[in-house]
Structures are given as structure tokens and as C-alpha cells.
Short mmCIF file of N, CA and C in Angstrom, two decimals:
data_model
loop_
_atom_site.label_atom_id
_atom_site.label_comp_id
_atom_site.label_asym_id
_atom_site.label_seq_id
_atom_site.Cartn_x
_atom_site.Cartn_y
_atom_site.Cartn_z
N UNK A 1 0.84 -1.17 0.00
CA UNK A 1 0.00 0.00 0.00
C UNK A 1 0.89 1.23 0.00
N UNK A 2 0.58 2.14 -0.87
CA UNK A 2 1.46 3.28 -1.01
C UNK A 2 0.93 4.54 -0.34
N UNK A 3 -0.37 4.69 -0.25
CA UNK A 3 -0.89 5.94 0.29
C UNK A 3 -2.08 5.70 1.20
N UNK A 4 -2.43 6.74 1.91
CA UNK A 4 -3.61 6.69 2.76
C UNK A 4 -4.86 6.46 1.90
N UNK A 5 -4.91 7.10 0.74
CA UNK A 5 -6.07 6.92 -0.15
C UNK A 5 -6.22 5.45 -0.54
N UNK A 6 -5.08 4.76 -0.79
CA UNK A 6 -5.13 3.34 -1.11
C UNK A 6 -5.65 2.53 0.08
N UNK A 7 -5.21 2.89 1.28
CA UNK A 7 -5.65 2.18 2.49
C UNK A 7 -7.15 2.35 2.68
N UNK A 8 -7.64 3.55 2.42
CA UNK A 8 -9.08 3.81 2.56
C UNK A 8 -9.87 3.00 1.53
N UNK A 9 -9.37 2.93 0.31
CA UNK A 9 -10.04 2.13 -0.73
C UNK A 9 -10.03 0.64 -0.35
N UNK A 10 -8.92 0.19 0.25
CA UNK A 10 -8.81 -1.20 0.70
C UNK A 10 -9.85 -1.49 1.78
N UNK A 11 -10.06 -0.53 2.68
CA UNK A 11 -11.09 -0.70 3.71
C UNK A 11 -12.44 -0.90 3.05
N UNK A 12 -12.74 -0.08 2.07
CA UNK A 12 -14.04 -0.17 1.41
C UNK A 12 -14.21 -1.54 0.75
N UNK A 13 -13.12 -2.08 0.21
CA UNK A 13 -13.18 -3.40 -0.44
C UNK A 13 -13.46 -4.52 0.57
N UNK A 14 -13.05 -4.32 1.83
CA UNK A 14 -13.24 -5.34 2.87
C UNK A 14 -14.58 -5.21 3.59
N UNK A 15 -15.35 -4.23 3.23
CA UNK A 15 -16.60 -3.94 3.93
C UNK A 15 -17.53 -5.14 3.97
N UNK A 16 -18.11 -5.40 5.15
CA UNK A 16 -19.04 -6.50 5.35
C UNK A 16 -20.45 -5.91 5.52
N UNK A 17 -21.25 -5.87 4.44
CA UNK A 17 -22.57 -5.24 4.53
C UNK A 17 -23.50 -5.90 5.54
N UNK A 18 -23.36 -7.20 5.77
CA UNK A 18 -24.23 -7.89 6.73
C UNK A 18 -24.04 -7.31 8.14
N UNK A 19 -22.81 -6.94 8.49
CA UNK A 19 -22.54 -6.39 9.82
C UNK A 19 -23.09 -4.97 9.96
N UNK A 20 -23.42 -4.34 8.83
CA UNK A 20 -23.89 -2.96 8.85
C UNK A 20 -25.40 -2.83 8.74
N UNK A 21 -26.10 -3.95 8.71
CA UNK A 21 -27.56 -3.91 8.58
C UNK A 21 -28.17 -3.10 9.72
N UNK A 22 -28.96 -2.10 9.37
CA UNK A 22 -29.65 -1.30 10.38
C UNK A 22 -28.80 -0.23 11.04
N UNK A 23 -27.54 -0.12 10.69
CA UNK A 23 -26.67 0.88 11.32
C UNK A 23 -26.76 2.21 10.58
N UNK A 24 -26.53 3.27 11.30
CA UNK A 24 -26.45 4.62 10.74
C UNK A 24 -25.36 5.34 11.53
N UNK A 25 -24.11 5.18 11.10
CA UNK A 25 -22.97 5.69 11.84
C UNK A 25 -22.02 6.45 10.93
N UNK A 26 -21.27 7.37 11.52
CA UNK A 26 -20.21 8.07 10.79
C UNK A 26 -18.93 7.92 11.61
N UNK A 27 -17.91 7.35 10.96
CA UNK A 27 -16.59 7.23 11.56
C UNK A 27 -15.68 8.25 10.90
N UNK A 28 -14.95 8.97 11.71
CA UNK A 28 -13.98 9.92 11.17
C UNK A 28 -12.58 9.35 11.31
N UNK A 29 -11.73 9.67 10.37
CA UNK A 29 -10.32 9.29 10.42
C UNK A 29 -9.49 10.55 10.24
N UNK A 30 -8.71 10.88 11.26
CA UNK A 30 -7.84 12.05 11.22
C UNK A 30 -6.41 11.52 11.08
N UNK A 31 -5.83 11.69 9.89
CA UNK A 31 -4.48 11.18 9.62
C UNK A 31 -3.50 12.30 9.95
N UNK A 32 -2.85 12.18 11.09
CA UNK A 32 -2.08 13.28 11.66
C UNK A 32 -0.87 13.70 10.83
N UNK A 33 -0.12 12.75 10.28
CA UNK A 33 1.11 13.12 9.58
C UNK A 33 0.87 13.62 8.17
N UNK A 34 -0.33 13.41 7.64
CA UNK A 34 -0.63 13.89 6.29
C UNK A 34 -1.67 15.00 6.32
N UNK A 35 -2.11 15.36 7.53
CA UNK A 35 -3.11 16.41 7.69
C UNK A 35 -4.31 16.19 6.77
N UNK A 36 -4.77 14.92 6.74
CA UNK A 36 -5.94 14.56 5.93
C UNK A 36 -7.00 13.97 6.84
N UNK A 37 -8.24 14.14 6.41
CA UNK A 37 -9.34 13.57 7.15
C UNK A 37 -10.27 12.86 6.18
N UNK A 38 -10.82 11.76 6.65
CA UNK A 38 -11.78 10.98 5.87
C UNK A 38 -12.98 10.70 6.75
N UNK A 39 -14.11 10.56 6.11
CA UNK A 39 -15.34 10.18 6.81
C UNK A 39 -15.84 8.90 6.18
N UNK A 40 -16.17 7.96 7.03
CA UNK A 40 -16.69 6.68 6.58
C UNK A 40 -18.13 6.61 7.06
N UNK A 41 -19.05 6.61 6.13
CA UNK A 41 -20.47 6.65 6.46
C UNK A 41 -21.07 5.26 6.24
N UNK A 42 -21.52 4.66 7.32
CA UNK A 42 -22.12 3.32 7.28
C UNK A 42 -23.60 3.49 7.54
N UNK A 43 -24.41 3.11 6.55
CA UNK A 43 -25.85 3.28 6.70
C UNK A 43 -26.58 2.14 6.01
N UNK A 44 -27.37 1.42 6.79
CA UNK A 44 -28.23 0.34 6.27
C UNK A 44 -27.51 -0.58 5.29
N UNK A 45 -26.38 -1.10 5.69
CA UNK A 45 -25.66 -2.08 4.87
C UNK A 45 -24.81 -1.49 3.76
N UNK A 46 -24.64 -0.17 3.74
CA UNK A 46 -23.78 0.45 2.72
C UNK A 46 -22.63 1.18 3.39
N UNK A 47 -21.60 1.44 2.60
CA UNK A 47 -20.41 2.12 3.10
C UNK A 47 -19.98 3.16 2.07
N UNK A 48 -19.87 4.39 2.50
CA UNK A 48 -19.43 5.47 1.63
C UNK A 48 -18.26 6.16 2.31
N UNK A 49 -17.21 6.39 1.56
CA UNK A 49 -16.03 7.07 2.11
C UNK A 49 -15.89 8.41 1.41
N UNK A 50 -15.76 9.44 2.22
CA UNK A 50 -15.61 10.78 1.68
C UNK A 50 -14.36 11.43 2.26
N UNK A 51 -13.72 12.25 1.47
CA UNK A 51 -12.57 12.99 1.96
C UNK A 51 -13.09 14.19 2.75
N UNK A 52 -12.42 14.50 3.83
CA UNK A 52 -12.80 15.65 4.65
C UNK A 52 -13.44 15.24 5.96
N UNK A 53 -13.54 16.21 6.84
CA UNK A 53 -14.11 15.99 8.16
C UNK A 53 -15.63 16.02 8.08
N UNK A 54 -16.26 15.17 8.87
CA UNK A 54 -17.72 15.16 8.95
C UNK A 54 -18.10 15.56 10.38
N UNK A 55 -18.80 16.68 10.54
CA UNK A 55 -19.15 17.15 11.89
C UNK A 55 -20.10 16.20 12.62
N UNK A 56 -20.72 15.27 11.88
CA UNK A 56 -21.65 14.32 12.50
C UNK A 56 -20.98 13.01 12.92
N UNK A 57 -19.65 12.95 12.89
CA UNK A 57 -18.94 11.71 13.23
C UNK A 57 -19.30 11.27 14.65
N UNK A 58 -19.69 9.99 14.78
CA UNK A 58 -19.99 9.41 16.09
C UNK A 58 -18.70 9.07 16.83
N UNK A 59 -17.66 8.80 16.05
CA UNK A 59 -16.40 8.32 16.59
C UNK A 59 -15.30 8.72 15.60
N UNK A 60 -14.20 9.31 16.09
CA UNK A 60 -13.09 9.70 15.22
C UNK A 60 -11.82 9.01 15.70
N UNK A 61 -11.13 8.36 14.75
CA UNK A 61 -9.86 7.73 15.04
C UNK A 61 -8.75 8.67 14.61
N UNK A 62 -7.83 8.96 15.53
CA UNK A 62 -6.72 9.85 15.26
C UNK A 62 -5.46 8.99 15.25
N UNK A 63 -4.80 8.93 14.08
CA UNK A 63 -3.64 8.06 13.93
C UNK A 63 -2.79 8.54 12.76
N UNK A 64 -1.57 8.01 12.66
CA UNK A 64 -0.73 8.39 11.53
C UNK A 64 -0.94 7.42 10.38
N UNK A 65 -0.40 7.77 9.23
CA UNK A 65 -0.65 6.98 8.01
C UNK A 65 -0.10 5.56 8.12
N UNK A 66 1.07 5.38 8.75
CA UNK A 66 1.64 4.05 8.87
C UNK A 66 0.75 3.14 9.73
N UNK A 67 0.20 3.70 10.80
CA UNK A 67 -0.69 2.91 11.67
C UNK A 67 -1.95 2.52 10.91
N UNK A 68 -2.52 3.45 10.17
CA UNK A 68 -3.73 3.14 9.38
C UNK A 68 -3.43 2.04 8.37
N UNK A 69 -2.35 2.18 7.64
CA UNK A 69 -1.99 1.17 6.63
C UNK A 69 -1.78 -0.20 7.28
N UNK A 70 -1.14 -0.22 8.45
CA UNK A 70 -0.90 -1.48 9.16
C UNK A 70 -2.18 -2.14 9.62
N UNK A 71 -3.11 -1.34 10.13
CA UNK A 71 -4.38 -1.89 10.59
C UNK A 71 -5.17 -2.44 9.41
N UNK A 72 -5.22 -1.69 8.31
CA UNK A 72 -5.98 -2.13 7.14
C UNK A 72 -5.39 -3.40 6.54
N UNK A 73 -4.06 -3.48 6.51
CA UNK A 73 -3.41 -4.66 5.92
C UNK A 73 -3.44 -5.87 6.85
N UNK A 74 -3.73 -5.63 8.14
CA UNK A 74 -3.75 -6.72 9.10
C UNK A 74 -2.42 -6.92 9.81
N UNK A 75 -1.42 -6.13 9.46
CA UNK A 75 -0.11 -6.25 10.10
C UNK A 75 -0.10 -5.64 11.50
N UNK A 76 -1.01 -4.72 11.76
CA UNK A 76 -1.09 -4.04 13.05
C UNK A 76 -2.46 -4.31 13.66
N UNK A 77 -2.47 -4.70 14.93
CA UNK A 77 -3.71 -4.91 15.65
C UNK A 77 -4.20 -3.56 16.17
N UNK A 78 -5.45 -3.22 15.87
CA UNK A 78 -6.00 -1.93 16.28
C UNK A 78 -5.98 -1.73 17.78
N UNK A 79 -6.29 -2.77 18.54
CA UNK A 79 -6.29 -2.65 20.00
C UNK A 79 -4.88 -2.41 20.53
N UNK A 80 -3.90 -3.11 19.95
CA UNK A 80 -2.51 -2.89 20.36
C UNK A 80 -2.05 -1.48 20.01
N UNK A 81 -2.47 -0.99 18.84
CA UNK A 81 -2.12 0.38 18.44
C UNK A 81 -2.71 1.38 19.44
N UNK A 82 -3.94 1.12 19.88
CA UNK A 82 -4.59 1.98 20.85
C UNK A 82 -3.84 1.94 22.18
N UNK A 83 -3.56 0.74 22.65
CA UNK A 83 -2.86 0.58 23.93
C UNK A 83 -1.46 1.17 23.88
N UNK A 84 -0.83 1.12 22.71
CA UNK A 84 0.53 1.64 22.55
C UNK A 84 0.58 3.13 22.26
N UNK A 85 -0.58 3.79 22.24
CA UNK A 85 -0.61 5.22 22.03
C UNK A 85 -0.50 5.66 20.56
N UNK A 86 -0.57 4.71 19.64
CA UNK A 86 -0.48 5.05 18.21
C UNK A 86 -1.84 5.39 17.61
N UNK A 87 -2.89 5.13 18.37
CA UNK A 87 -4.26 5.36 17.92
C UNK A 87 -5.03 5.98 19.07
N UNK A 88 -5.70 7.09 18.79
CA UNK A 88 -6.53 7.74 19.79
C UNK A 88 -7.97 7.76 19.26
N UNK A 89 -8.93 7.57 20.14
CA UNK A 89 -10.33 7.57 19.74
C UNK A 89 -11.03 8.74 20.42
N UNK A 90 -11.70 9.55 19.61
CA UNK A 90 -12.48 10.66 20.13
C UNK A 90 -13.95 10.34 19.88
N UNK A 91 -14.78 10.64 20.84
CA UNK A 91 -16.21 10.32 20.70
C UNK A 91 -16.52 8.98 21.34
N UNK A 92 -17.44 8.25 20.75
CA UNK A 92 -17.91 6.98 21.31
C UNK A 92 -16.90 5.86 21.06
N UNK A 93 -16.09 5.59 22.07
CA UNK A 93 -15.02 4.59 21.94
C UNK A 93 -15.56 3.20 21.64
N UNK A 94 -16.72 2.87 22.17
CA UNK A 94 -17.29 1.54 21.94
C UNK A 94 -17.59 1.31 20.45
N UNK A 95 -17.93 2.37 19.75
CA UNK A 95 -18.21 2.22 18.31
C UNK A 95 -16.96 1.83 17.54
N UNK A 96 -15.80 2.24 18.02
CA UNK A 96 -14.57 1.89 17.31
C UNK A 96 -14.38 0.38 17.28
N UNK A 97 -14.95 -0.33 18.25
CA UNK A 97 -14.86 -1.79 18.29
C UNK A 97 -15.64 -2.42 17.13
N UNK A 98 -16.66 -1.73 16.63
CA UNK A 98 -17.46 -2.23 15.53
C UNK A 98 -16.68 -2.30 14.22
N UNK A 99 -15.61 -1.51 14.13
CA UNK A 99 -14.86 -1.46 12.88
C UNK A 99 -14.31 -2.81 12.48
N UNK A 100 -13.90 -3.64 13.45
CA UNK A 100 -13.36 -4.97 13.09
C UNK A 100 -14.45 -5.89 12.54
N UNK A 101 -15.71 -5.68 12.93
CA UNK A 101 -16.82 -6.45 12.35
C UNK A 101 -17.18 -5.93 10.97
N UNK A 102 -17.17 -4.60 10.83
CA UNK A 102 -17.55 -3.99 9.56
C UNK A 102 -16.50 -4.19 8.47
N UNK A 103 -15.23 -4.25 8.90
CA UNK A 103 -14.12 -4.39 7.94
C UNK A 103 -13.19 -5.51 8.39
N UNK A 104 -13.63 -6.76 8.26
CA UNK A 104 -12.80 -7.87 8.71
C UNK A 104 -11.52 -7.99 7.88
N UNK A 105 -10.45 -8.45 8.53
CA UNK A 105 -9.16 -8.59 7.82
C UNK A 105 -9.18 -9.73 6.86
#
């Protein structure tokens, strides 16, 4: 994976619509070293990724590009990244746990 945009596209490819049935959530991704933000909108079994910040985000993950790429590729465990201080969650922390169901490795 070469860029954050590639990692985000990879996430969309791994999306599990069955896990998103009945959900209406917005996840924000703040990529600190590239000063980029993405919004991942999960609604009724669909997934839409948009560039930019979404003020309606239920949960925002703050991390650098290497951590994001590692989590998406499966080389980095999201919980370990969180415990190691490489990932910060703003908003509803419990929702961040849903990401592993929505985007299985």
C-alpha cells in the first residue's frame, strides 16, 4: 500500500454489509502526519467514504498513516495500536470496536 487513499479504498473493499444492517454511523479518520481527514459513512448495509471531516462523526480515530496502513493490511492490531498510544479515539469509543466487524481482515 502506497498511500492513505489506497488504504481507505482497501477498507471499502473489505466492507461487510451484513454487519452494517440497520446501522447509521459516521466514523472519522484524522491522519495526523498527512493532515488529511476521511469520513466513513455506514448506513443500512452500505459504506461510503468521503474525503474531509464530517461534523456528525460518532467516533473519530486519530492516527498516523503508517498505523492506518498497518491496521488495514492486518499487520497491526487496532487494540494494540490503541494501547501503545499510536491510535486515539475521540467520541464513542465503543463504536470503534465495531470497525473490526464492519471491515474484517
